[in-house]
Amino acid sequence: MWNEVYVEKDIESHPRVASILSKVNKSPLLLDRYDDIWGRSKKPYLHKRDSLNLFLAQKKGQLLKLAPDAYGKSGEPHYYFIHAYNCIYECQYCYLQGYFNTPDIVLFINHEEIIGEMQKLVDENPGKTIWFHAGEFFDSLALTHLTGELEIYHAFCEKNPSVIIELRTKSVNTKHLETLKPLPNLIVSFSLSSELMGRRVDLKTPSISARLSTMKKLMDHGYALAGHFDPIIYEDQFKENYNHLLQKMNELGLTQVLHYLSLGVVRFTKDVYREVERNYPDSLLHTSVMVKSFDNKVRYQKPMRMWMMNTIKELCLTHGVKEEAIYLCMEEHA
């Protein structure tokens, strides 16, 4: 899978590095800092199809970032922790194609330092529910067979029952997760779309059916689950296709157990939108008019967005999703 593997010299002897290298079975190239090479020159996003490099590094600077408004359910603070950059999947709408200068993967190995920052925040806010999200810059489960960090975050959740960790994913790579005891404050959330969109724009990802089967397996195992219908993309049969998705979820008993379900319509920064147009000129993403919106992102016009989300919300309620579980993600209040 990897063209080259690079390791920072300071962590060459770290046990986590040794574990990862034993699994990729490739001799590493040593360097002082990962960003001496990573992102220094423009590497087109679609080069990930033929040439993907892996960097093992320490994350310096900011380890936690305060999430923007409407990132999660309102009323409580939300942060995401930065434990990796970039993704092995190739979703056509992915903002990473216009965010970093390269699609190469960086895995940060200093999880104890990240946990230390999270614990400090918890200690400064006794009794307060704080959310920590994994998966903002990287799918939180796709490479856990390599990274092996889930136990650390699981232990943090067990020690701090007032916090919530969300693992955001499209992956079905849950063998490692299934070895851990389910905790009520460790939530696994799956990004889902209609089967059509899963095939057409979620490239290299597990199918929607495979994701639903994995959700069912984790539900039976006792895990807390959530969902994200985000991004919702318009196509002529979008209502019928989402109804079919929700019907399958209902049949599996998933709609009733979701702790939350976010609804968000496709959106881009201006720079990402240019990359999407360049990389995927024939995509279904371009079948409807988009305009500059309230937060300077490119979206469908507001009446269309609200109609789409309200349509899907009504379908969700019909199929058993609790109304209080549904929220609009990264959207201006109606």
Tab-separated table of C-alpha atoms in Angstrom:
chain	number	residue	atom	x	y	z
A	1	MET	CA	0.000	0.000	0.000
A	2	TRP	CA	2.836	2.399	0.841
A	3	ASN	CA	5.323	3.723	-1.649
A	4	GLU	CA	7.690	4.979	1.069
A	5	VAL	CA	7.564	5.039	4.870
A	6	TYR	CA	9.233	7.910	6.717
A	7	VAL	CA	9.994	8.036	10.443
A	8	GLU	CA	11.180	10.968	12.534
A	9	LYS	CA	14.590	10.200	14.089
A	10	ASP	CA	13.481	11.131	17.599
A	11	ILE	CA	10.862	8.387	17.679
A	12	GLU	CA	12.769	5.685	15.779
A	13	SER	CA	12.963	3.506	18.908
A	14	HIS	CA	9.398	4.186	20.138
A	15	PRO	CA	7.514	0.893	20.696
A	16	ARG	CA	4.495	2.159	18.770
A	17	VAL	CA	6.700	2.926	15.767
A	18	ALA	CA	8.242	-0.540	15.954
A	19	SER	CA	4.766	-2.081	16.057
A	20	ILE	CA	3.567	-0.156	13.003
A	21	LEU	CA	6.731	-0.900	11.030
A	22	SER	CA	6.415	-4.613	11.763
A	23	LYS	CA	2.957	-4.554	10.189
A	24	VAL	CA	3.786	-2.529	7.074
A	25	ASN	CA	6.916	-4.668	6.543
A	26	LYS	CA	8.860	-1.888	4.858
A	27	SER	CA	12.227	-0.340	5.723
A	28	PRO	CA	11.763	3.263	6.862
A	29	LEU	CA	13.539	6.386	5.723
A	30	LEU	CA	14.627	8.594	8.623
A	31	LEU	CA	14.172	12.359	8.735
A	32	ASP	CA	14.309	15.128	11.363
A	33	ARG	CA	10.746	16.391	10.965
A	34	TYR	CA	7.945	14.901	8.899
A	35	ASP	CA	7.057	18.294	7.432
A	36	ASP	CA	10.578	18.696	6.053
A	37	ILE	CA	9.141	16.607	3.200
A	38	TRP	CA	5.394	16.197	3.784
A	39	GLY	CA	3.499	18.997	2.073
A	40	ARG	CA	6.608	20.956	1.098
A	41	SER	CA	5.735	20.714	-2.585
A	42	LYS	CA	2.312	20.254	-4.141
A	43	LYS	CA	1.369	16.630	-4.653
A	44	PRO	CA	-1.952	16.370	-6.487
A	45	TYR	CA	-4.721	14.734	-4.500
A	46	LEU	CA	-5.407	12.030	-7.086
A	47	HIS	CA	-1.805	10.825	-6.906
A	48	LYS	CA	-2.995	8.892	-3.846
A	49	ARG	CA	-4.325	6.309	-6.306
A	50	ASP	CA	-0.821	5.349	-7.399
A	51	SER	CA	1.654	6.700	-4.853
A	52	LEU	CA	0.815	7.079	-1.181
A	53	ASN	CA	3.518	7.626	1.435
A	54	LEU	CA	3.285	7.042	5.180
A	55	PHE	CA	4.885	9.320	7.783
A	56	LEU	CA	5.261	8.419	11.474
A	57	ALA	CA	5.744	11.508	13.595
A	58	GLN	CA	5.085	13.394	16.808
A	59	LYS	CA	2.363	16.029	16.785
A	60	LYS	CA	3.765	19.330	17.970
A	61	GLY	CA	1.812	22.401	18.987
A	62	GLN	CA	-1.973	22.245	19.253
A	63	LEU	CA	-3.241	18.751	20.044
A	64	LEU	CA	-6.891	19.689	20.610
A	65	LYS	CA	-8.995	22.124	18.615
A	66	LEU	CA	-12.289	23.663	19.659
A	67	ALA	CA	-14.876	22.540	17.135
A	68	PRO	CA	-16.901	25.210	15.293
A	69	ASP	CA	-20.521	25.981	16.134
A	70	ALA	CA	-23.023	23.329	15.016
A	71	TYR	CA	-20.272	20.676	14.740
A	72	GLY	CA	-22.135	18.485	17.226
A	73	LYS	CA	-25.223	18.580	19.412
A	74	SER	CA	-25.552	22.015	20.999
A	75	GLY	CA	-25.238	22.877	24.667
A	76	GLU	CA	-21.876	21.273	25.455
A	77	PRO	CA	-18.286	22.028	24.359
A	78	HIS	CA	-16.906	19.995	21.463
A	79	TYR	CA	-13.241	19.453	20.642
A	80	TYR	CA	-11.470	17.275	18.128
A	81	PHE	CA	-8.093	15.724	18.782
A	82	ILE	CA	-5.436	15.560	16.123
A	83	HIS	CA	-3.854	12.116	15.903
A	84	ALA	CA	-3.393	11.785	12.132
A	85	TYR	CA	-3.586	13.653	8.834
A	86	ASN	CA	-5.280	12.491	5.618
A	87	CYS	CA	-7.323	9.455	4.675
A	88	ILE	CA	-6.936	6.259	2.662
A	89	TYR	CA	-10.415	6.702	1.173
A	90	GLU	CA	-11.267	8.951	-1.778
A	91	CYS	CA	-14.602	10.653	-1.261
A	92	GLN	CA	-15.162	13.153	-4.049
A	93	TYR	CA	-16.418	15.861	-1.662
A	94	CYS	CA	-13.598	15.442	0.883
A	95	TYR	CA	-12.322	18.803	2.094
A	96	LEU	CA	-8.840	17.362	2.630
A	97	GLN	CA	-8.169	17.632	-1.103
A	98	GLY	CA	-8.026	21.389	-0.724
A	99	TYR	CA	-6.780	21.555	2.871
A	100	PHE	CA	-3.346	19.965	2.786
A	101	ASN	CA	-0.735	20.183	0.070
A	102	THR	CA	-0.478	16.412	-0.203
A	103	PRO	CA	-2.645	13.295	0.256
A	104	ASP	CA	0.170	11.393	2.034
A	105	ILE	CA	-0.754	9.948	5.434
A	106	VAL	CA	0.739	11.110	8.734
A	107	LEU	CA	0.220	8.992	11.849
A	108	PHE	CA	1.114	10.750	15.082
A	109	ILE	CA	2.285	8.396	17.808
A	110	ASN	CA	2.277	10.645	20.909
A	111	HIS	CA	-1.230	9.677	22.047
A	112	GLU	CA	-0.269	9.968	25.703
A	113	GLU	CA	0.371	13.689	25.207
A	114	ILE	CA	-3.029	14.074	23.525
A	115	ILE	CA	-4.677	12.260	26.435
A	116	GLY	CA	-2.777	14.536	28.822
A	117	GLU	CA	-4.284	17.613	27.162
A	118	MET	CA	-7.737	16.063	27.271
A	119	GLN	CA	-7.362	15.191	30.951
A	120	LYS	CA	-6.209	18.714	31.746
A	121	LEU	CA	-9.331	20.121	30.098
A	122	VAL	CA	-11.532	17.710	32.043
A	123	ASP	CA	-9.846	18.570	35.329
A	124	GLU	CA	-10.372	22.286	34.698
A	125	ASN	CA	-14.108	21.668	34.158
A	126	PRO	CA	-15.198	19.249	36.905
A	127	GLY	CA	-18.565	17.624	36.331
A	128	LYS	CA	-18.990	19.191	32.899
A	129	THR	CA	-19.711	17.025	29.844
A	130	ILE	CA	-17.003	17.573	27.239
A	131	TRP	CA	-17.016	15.953	23.808
A	132	PHE	CA	-13.848	14.813	22.052
A	133	HIS	CA	-14.118	13.803	18.409
A	134	ALA	CA	-11.748	11.648	16.371
A	135	GLY	CA	-11.998	11.619	12.607
A	136	GLU	CA	-11.774	15.271	11.583
A	137	PHE	CA	-8.574	14.867	9.557
A	138	PHE	CA	-8.521	11.074	9.314
A	139	ASP	CA	-10.944	8.161	9.477
A	140	SER	CA	-10.870	7.085	13.109
A	141	LEU	CA	-11.022	3.314	12.477
A	142	ALA	CA	-9.622	2.686	8.993
A	143	LEU	CA	-6.025	2.024	10.109
A	144	THR	CA	-6.478	0.946	13.727
A	145	HIS	CA	-5.049	-2.464	12.855
A	146	LEU	CA	-1.778	-0.557	12.318
A	147	THR	CA	-1.999	2.191	14.904
A	148	GLY	CA	-3.250	0.290	17.951
A	149	GLU	CA	-4.217	3.348	19.988
A	150	LEU	CA	-7.843	2.542	20.776
A	151	GLU	CA	-7.023	1.106	24.227
A	152	ILE	CA	-5.583	4.437	25.368
A	153	TYR	CA	-8.723	6.407	24.516
A	154	HIS	CA	-10.921	3.627	25.862
A	155	ALA	CA	-9.089	3.820	29.199
A	156	PHE	CA	-9.545	7.604	29.233
A	157	CYS	CA	-13.299	7.173	28.724
A	158	GLU	CA	-13.481	4.581	31.480
A	159	LYS	CA	-11.602	6.880	33.875
A	160	ASN	CA	-13.721	9.933	32.983
A	161	PRO	CA	-17.403	8.937	32.663
A	162	SER	CA	-18.466	12.592	32.248
A	163	VAL	CA	-16.658	12.925	28.897
A	164	ILE	CA	-17.746	11.549	25.532
A	165	ILE	CA	-15.430	10.375	22.783
A	166	GLU	CA	-16.877	10.002	19.303
A	167	LEU	CA	-15.121	7.847	16.723
A	168	ARG	CA	-16.267	9.092	13.301
A	169	THR	CA	-15.811	6.559	10.527
A	170	LYS	CA	-16.820	4.996	7.230
A	171	SER	CA	-14.720	1.940	7.961
A	172	VAL	CA	-15.730	-1.632	8.756
A	173	ASN	CA	-12.344	-2.271	10.389
A	174	THR	CA	-13.727	-2.978	13.861
A	175	LYS	CA	-11.897	-6.151	14.962
A	176	HIS	CA	-9.697	-4.163	17.333
A	177	LEU	CA	-12.690	-2.276	18.705
A	178	GLU	CA	-14.582	-5.507	19.349
A	179	THR	CA	-11.872	-6.653	21.792
A	180	LEU	CA	-12.718	-3.729	24.102
A	181	LYS	CA	-15.575	-3.493	26.586
A	182	PRO	CA	-18.354	-1.215	25.290
A	183	LEU	CA	-18.666	2.008	27.267
A	184	PRO	CA	-21.674	4.348	27.234
A	185	ASN	CA	-19.421	7.364	26.649
A	186	LEU	CA	-17.477	5.869	23.734
A	187	ILE	CA	-19.693	6.396	20.690
A	188	VAL	CA	-18.995	4.978	17.242
A	189	SER	CA	-20.628	7.101	14.552
A	190	PHE	CA	-20.931	6.153	10.901
A	191	SER	CA	-21.174	8.512	7.954
A	192	LEU	CA	-23.913	7.198	5.682
A	193	SER	CA	-25.523	8.127	2.406
A	194	SER	CA	-27.807	6.508	-0.113
A	195	GLU	CA	-26.485	3.432	-1.913
A	196	LEU	CA	-26.302	5.483	-5.114
A	197	MET	CA	-24.098	8.146	-3.568
A	198	GLY	CA	-22.039	5.546	-1.771
A	199	ARG	CA	-21.189	3.982	-5.118
A	200	ARG	CA	-20.764	7.182	-7.081
A	201	VAL	CA	-18.906	9.552	-4.755
A	202	ASP	CA	-17.608	7.594	-1.726
A	203	LEU	CA	-14.770	6.043	-3.675
A	204	LYS	CA	-12.650	3.265	-2.138
A	205	THR	CA	-14.881	3.129	0.942
A	206	PRO	CA	-16.827	0.136	2.262
A	207	SER	CA	-20.293	-0.059	0.751
A	208	ILE	CA	-23.282	1.360	2.600
A	209	SER	CA	-24.567	-2.169	3.144
A	210	ALA	CA	-21.247	-3.179	4.699
A	211	ARG	CA	-21.336	-0.155	7.006
A	212	LEU	CA	-24.880	-1.001	8.118
A	213	SER	CA	-23.879	-4.608	8.805
A	214	THR	CA	-20.962	-3.361	10.889
A	215	MET	CA	-23.264	-1.035	12.834
A	216	LYS	CA	-25.560	-3.973	13.550
A	217	LYS	CA	-22.616	-6.047	14.753
A	218	LEU	CA	-21.409	-3.275	17.074
A	219	MET	CA	-24.964	-2.721	18.346
A	220	ASP	CA	-25.240	-6.406	19.213
A	221	HIS	CA	-21.853	-6.147	20.897
A	222	GLY	CA	-23.214	-3.351	23.107
A	223	TYR	CA	-21.618	-0.271	21.571
A	224	ALA	CA	-23.258	3.133	21.582
A	225	LEU	CA	-23.929	4.238	17.992
A	226	ALA	CA	-24.628	7.435	16.108
A	227	GLY	CA	-24.985	8.448	12.474
A	228	HIS	CA	-24.181	11.268	10.099
A	229	PHE	CA	-26.172	11.867	6.928
A	230	ASP	CA	-23.516	14.297	5.826
A	231	PRO	CA	-23.002	15.417	3.181
A	232	ILE	CA	-26.463	15.090	1.666
A	233	ILE	CA	-26.143	15.527	-2.106
A	234	TYR	CA	-29.062	16.259	-4.356
A	235	GLU	CA	-30.048	13.889	-7.141
A	236	ASP	CA	-33.469	13.344	-8.660
A	237	GLN	CA	-34.337	10.329	-6.510
A	238	PHE	CA	-32.692	11.492	-3.288
A	239	LYS	CA	-35.898	11.197	-1.222
A	240	GLU	CA	-36.641	7.667	-2.416
A	241	ASN	CA	-33.009	6.627	-1.942
A	242	TYR	CA	-32.792	7.969	1.617
A	243	ASN	CA	-36.118	6.343	2.405
A	244	HIS	CA	-34.646	3.041	1.251
A	245	LEU	CA	-31.557	3.626	3.444
A	246	LEU	CA	-33.680	4.380	6.501
A	247	GLN	CA	-35.925	1.408	5.828
A	248	LYS	CA	-32.875	-0.892	5.873
A	249	MET	CA	-31.618	0.761	9.066
A	250	ASN	CA	-35.028	0.310	10.684
A	251	GLU	CA	-35.135	-3.360	9.701
A	252	LEU	CA	-31.771	-3.833	11.433
A	253	GLY	CA	-33.023	-2.055	14.560
A	254	LEU	CA	-30.564	0.811	14.127
A	255	THR	CA	-32.821	3.851	13.842
A	256	GLN	CA	-34.208	3.466	17.356
A	257	VAL	CA	-30.816	3.196	19.095
A	258	LEU	CA	-28.973	6.143	17.532
A	259	HIS	CA	-27.730	8.550	20.191
A	260	TYR	CA	-27.795	11.273	17.551
A	261	LEU	CA	-28.095	11.671	13.797
A	262	SER	CA	-26.721	14.751	12.078
A	263	LEU	CA	-28.076	16.111	8.807
A	264	GLY	CA	-25.774	18.262	6.706
A	265	VAL	CA	-25.948	19.325	3.077
A	266	VAL	CA	-22.792	19.226	0.959
A	267	ARG	CA	-20.590	22.313	1.364
A	268	PHE	CA	-17.121	23.471	0.404
A	269	THR	CA	-14.692	26.257	1.034
A	270	LYS	CA	-13.880	28.141	-2.140
A	271	ASP	CA	-10.456	26.475	-2.433
A	272	VAL	CA	-11.837	22.978	-1.916
A	273	TYR	CA	-14.601	23.594	-4.448
A	274	ARG	CA	-12.000	24.474	-7.078
A	275	GLU	CA	-10.138	21.241	-6.332
A	276	VAL	CA	-13.347	19.210	-6.562
A	277	GLU	CA	-14.154	20.766	-9.950
A	278	ARG	CA	-10.645	19.937	-11.141
A	279	ASN	CA	-10.495	16.398	-9.758
A	280	TYR	CA	-14.069	15.271	-10.473
A	281	PRO	CA	-15.521	17.340	-13.328
A	282	ASP	CA	-18.235	14.759	-14.095
A	283	SER	CA	-19.341	14.148	-10.510
A	284	LEU	CA	-22.958	14.204	-9.339
A	285	LEU	CA	-21.761	16.967	-7.023
A	286	HIS	CA	-22.080	19.394	-9.928
A	287	THR	CA	-25.664	18.672	-10.951
A	288	SER	CA	-27.205	21.527	-8.909
A	289	VAL	CA	-26.393	25.216	-8.619
A	290	MET	CA	-24.262	26.258	-5.639
A	291	VAL	CA	-23.752	29.742	-4.238
A	292	LYS	CA	-21.597	31.474	-1.660
A	293	SER	CA	-23.407	31.047	1.656
A	294	PHE	CA	-23.670	32.641	5.124
A	295	ASP	CA	-20.219	31.415	6.240
A	296	ASN	CA	-18.510	32.000	2.867
A	297	LYS	CA	-18.782	28.318	2.012
A	298	VAL	CA	-20.202	27.141	-1.301
A	299	ARG	CA	-23.583	25.402	-0.850
A	300	TYR	CA	-27.004	24.955	-2.375
A	301	GLN	CA	-29.243	27.948	-1.856
A	302	LYS	CA	-30.856	28.040	1.593
A	303	PRO	CA	-34.457	27.181	0.522
A	304	MET	CA	-33.164	24.081	-1.239
A	305	ARG	CA	-30.965	23.076	1.710
A	306	MET	CA	-33.757	23.420	4.223
A	307	TRP	CA	-36.191	21.554	2.003
A	308	MET	CA	-33.716	18.683	1.634
A	309	MET	CA	-32.953	18.427	5.351
A	310	ASN	CA	-36.589	18.736	6.400
A	311	THR	CA	-37.555	16.086	3.870
A	312	ILE	CA	-34.980	13.676	5.277
A	313	LYS	CA	-35.856	14.593	8.865
A	314	GLU	CA	-39.477	13.592	8.231
A	315	LEU	CA	-38.269	10.279	6.792
A	316	CYS	CA	-36.100	9.744	9.867
A	317	LEU	CA	-39.058	10.287	12.200
A	318	THR	CA	-41.194	7.928	10.119
A	319	HIS	CA	-38.572	5.190	10.523
A	320	GLY	CA	-38.167	5.535	14.271
A	321	VAL	CA	-35.351	8.019	14.857
A	322	LYS	CA	-36.082	10.073	17.974
A	323	GLU	CA	-36.709	13.720	17.146
A	324	GLU	CA	-34.404	14.920	19.923
A	325	ALA	CA	-31.592	12.856	18.395
A	326	ILE	CA	-31.640	14.780	15.092
A	327	TYR	CA	-29.621	17.952	14.601
A	328	LEU	CA	-28.450	20.062	11.683
A	329	CYS	CA	-24.687	20.045	11.196
A	330	MET	CA	-22.747	23.201	10.245
A	331	GLU	CA	-25.906	24.943	9.167
A	332	GLU	CA	-27.286	28.395	9.799
A	333	HIS	CA	-30.295	28.374	12.109
A	334	ALA	CA	-33.521	28.361	10.142
